[in-house]
Short mmCIF file of C-alpha atoms in Angstrom, two decimals:
data_model
loop_
_atom_site.label_atom_id
_atom_site.label_comp_id
_atom_site.label_asym_id
_atom_site.label_seq_id
_atom_site.Cartn_x
_atom_site.Cartn_y
_atom_site.Cartn_z
CA MET A 1 44.61 58.20 40.59
CA GLU A 2 41.23 58.49 38.87
CA VAL A 3 38.52 55.93 39.68
CA ILE A 4 37.48 54.12 36.52
CA LEU A 5 34.24 52.29 37.42
CA LYS A 6 33.56 51.55 33.76
CA ILE A 7 32.67 48.48 31.74
CA ALA A 8 33.32 47.94 28.05
CA ILE A 9 30.79 45.96 26.07
CA VAL A 10 32.19 44.84 22.75
CA MET A 11 29.88 43.23 20.22
CA GLY A 12 30.93 41.40 17.11
CA SER A 13 27.98 42.77 15.15
CA ILE A 14 25.13 45.27 15.42
CA SER A 15 22.76 42.29 15.35
CA ASP A 16 23.95 41.50 18.92
CA LEU A 17 22.56 44.78 20.27
CA GLU A 18 19.06 43.51 21.11
CA VAL A 19 20.54 40.91 23.45
CA VAL A 20 23.13 43.31 24.88
CA LYS A 21 20.49 45.95 25.74
CA LYS A 22 19.20 43.81 28.64
CA GLY A 23 22.62 43.94 30.27
CA ILE A 24 22.90 47.65 29.55
CA ASN A 25 19.71 48.17 31.53
CA ILE A 26 21.29 46.38 34.51
CA LEU A 27 24.39 48.60 34.30
CA LYS A 28 22.17 51.69 34.22
CA GLU A 29 20.26 50.40 37.26
CA PHE A 30 23.55 50.13 39.15
CA ASP A 31 24.81 53.52 37.87
CA VAL A 32 27.85 51.92 36.27
CA ASP A 33 29.34 53.77 33.32
CA PHE A 34 29.86 51.77 30.16
CA GLU A 35 30.96 52.05 26.58
CA VAL A 36 29.55 49.90 23.78
CA ARG A 37 31.62 49.11 20.70
CA ILE A 38 31.30 46.97 17.59
CA LEU A 39 34.57 45.21 16.78
CA SER A 40 34.98 41.92 15.01
CA ALA A 41 37.71 39.40 15.72
CA HIS A 42 37.63 38.48 12.03
CA ARG A 43 36.57 41.61 10.14
CA THR A 44 38.38 44.26 12.22
CA PRO A 45 41.24 42.32 13.87
CA ILE A 46 43.63 45.28 14.07
CA GLU A 47 41.04 47.51 15.74
CA ALA A 48 40.07 44.70 18.15
CA LEU A 49 43.76 44.26 19.01
CA ASN A 50 44.28 47.99 19.59
CA PHE A 51 41.16 48.21 21.73
CA SER A 52 42.30 45.26 23.84
CA LYS A 53 45.81 46.57 24.36
CA ASN A 54 44.52 49.95 25.58
CA ALA A 55 41.48 48.76 27.55
CA GLU A 56 43.29 48.60 30.88
CA ASN A 57 43.62 52.40 30.87
CA GLU A 58 39.86 52.95 30.55
CA PHE A 59 37.91 49.99 31.93
CA ASP A 60 37.59 47.63 34.87
CA VAL A 61 35.90 44.71 33.09
CA ILE A 62 35.08 43.81 29.49
CA ILE A 63 32.01 41.95 28.25
CA GLY A 64 32.53 40.41 24.82
CA ALA A 65 29.33 39.48 22.99
CA ALA A 66 29.60 37.32 19.91
CA GLY A 67 27.71 34.74 17.92
CA LYS A 68 28.61 31.88 15.58
CA ALA A 69 32.43 31.45 15.66
CA ALA A 70 32.44 33.86 18.66
CA HIS A 71 36.18 34.37 18.91
CA LEU A 72 35.90 38.00 20.01
CA PRO A 73 36.02 37.49 23.82
CA GLY A 74 39.05 35.22 23.49
CA VAL A 75 40.88 37.59 21.18
CA ILE A 76 40.25 40.43 23.62
CA ALA A 77 41.35 38.31 26.60
CA SER A 78 44.58 37.37 24.85
CA HIS A 79 45.64 41.03 24.74
CA THR A 80 44.59 42.34 28.17
CA ILE A 81 44.83 41.29 31.79
CA LEU A 82 41.38 42.73 32.53
CA PRO A 83 38.64 40.23 33.35
CA VAL A 84 36.71 39.33 30.19
CA ILE A 85 33.20 37.93 30.32
CA GLY A 86 32.05 36.11 27.22
CA LEU A 87 28.42 36.53 26.23
CA PRO A 88 27.54 33.91 23.63
CA ILE A 89 24.79 35.10 21.31
CA LYS A 90 22.30 32.51 20.14
CA SER A 91 22.43 32.27 16.38
CA SER A 92 20.51 30.30 13.80
CA THR A 93 23.56 28.13 13.29
CA LEU A 94 23.54 25.14 15.64
CA ASP A 95 21.04 26.96 17.87
CA GLY A 96 23.92 28.90 19.47
CA LEU A 97 25.93 25.89 20.61
CA ASP A 98 28.76 27.00 18.33
CA SER A 99 28.85 30.40 20.06
CA LEU A 100 28.88 28.87 23.52
CA LEU A 101 31.62 26.38 22.75
CA SER A 102 33.76 28.97 20.96
CA ILE A 103 33.80 31.13 24.08
CA VAL A 104 33.90 28.56 26.86
CA GLN A 105 36.70 26.40 25.38
CA MET A 106 39.59 28.80 25.94
CA PRO A 107 43.14 27.46 26.12
CA LYS A 108 44.95 27.25 29.45
CA GLY A 109 46.33 30.62 30.52
CA ILE A 110 43.77 32.84 28.77
CA PRO A 111 40.55 32.57 30.79
CA VAL A 112 37.23 33.99 29.70
CA ALA A 113 34.31 33.79 32.11
CA THR A 114 31.23 32.67 30.20
CA VAL A 115 27.52 33.15 30.86
CA ALA A 116 24.53 31.43 29.26
CA LEU A 117 23.43 31.97 25.69
CA ASN A 118 21.91 35.46 25.48
CA GLY A 119 22.67 35.86 29.21
CA SER A 120 23.28 39.59 28.98
CA GLU A 121 21.81 40.35 32.40
CA ASN A 122 24.10 37.84 34.09
CA ALA A 123 27.11 39.15 32.16
CA ALA A 124 26.37 42.63 33.51
CA LEU A 125 25.79 41.33 37.04
CA LEU A 126 29.00 39.29 36.97
CA ALA A 127 30.92 42.35 35.80
CA ILE A 128 29.40 44.33 38.68
CA GLN A 129 30.28 41.56 41.14
CA ILE A 130 33.89 41.60 39.94
CA MET A 131 34.00 45.38 40.29
CA SER A 132 32.43 45.18 43.76
CA LEU A 133 35.74 43.78 45.01
CA LYS A 134 37.21 47.21 44.32
CA TYR A 135 34.17 49.48 44.76
CA GLU A 136 32.27 49.02 48.03
CA VAL A 137 29.25 50.95 46.77
CA LEU A 138 28.57 48.19 44.24
CA LYS A 139 28.65 45.57 46.96
CA ASP A 140 25.90 47.43 48.79
CA LYS A 141 23.85 47.81 45.61
CA LEU A 142 24.20 44.09 44.86
CA LYS A 143 22.88 43.22 48.31
CA ILE A 144 19.86 45.46 47.76
CA TYR A 145 19.32 43.96 44.28
CA ARG A 146 19.38 40.42 45.68
CA GLU A 147 17.00 41.34 48.49
CA LYS A 148 14.57 42.81 45.97
CA MET A 149 14.71 39.58 43.95
CA ARG A 150 13.99 37.63 47.13
CA GLU A 151 11.02 39.85 47.96
CA ASP A 152 9.65 39.53 44.41
CA VAL A 153 9.77 35.74 44.57
CA LEU A 154 8.10 35.66 47.98
CA LYS A 155 5.38 38.01 46.70
CA GLN A 156 4.81 35.73 43.70
CA ASP A 157 4.66 32.74 46.02
CA LYS A 158 2.05 34.42 48.19
CA GLU A 159 -0.02 35.49 45.17
CA LEU A 160 0.13 31.99 43.73
CA VAL A 161 -1.33 30.48 46.90
CA TYR A 162 -4.23 32.96 46.82
CA ASN A 163 -4.90 32.49 43.09
CA LEU A 164 -5.15 28.69 43.05
#
């Protein structure tokens, strides 16, 4: 059996790409393969359905990025058993609250994990954490990543004391 080690990032619109790029950088840092698609729950429902039904053969985790009505992650989750992480995109409408609520308020039985508005980095990290249950190498990389964050904060703390 072939090892997948791949994440799908599905955006509702090309306008979501600037936010999504931050998470892509995290995936590259962890050497995780990914595929980015633009599919709309409302404008390309058949294609979104087909993608979702076939995703299990190609991916380990799916990140669904969407703004405004933001139904895309839920639509994807309703047609696959893969973990789906919703990435609400902050929009001009309601300052993004509509996106957040559309993703986080899933009905019982169809869960979608949800990160903060524009939280692309955390969406990528959560996907990697989920995959680390299956791929030990990611667990090790996550530990190193966390240790580097710790060291960076301690360095900032030390510099702050000297610069006051």
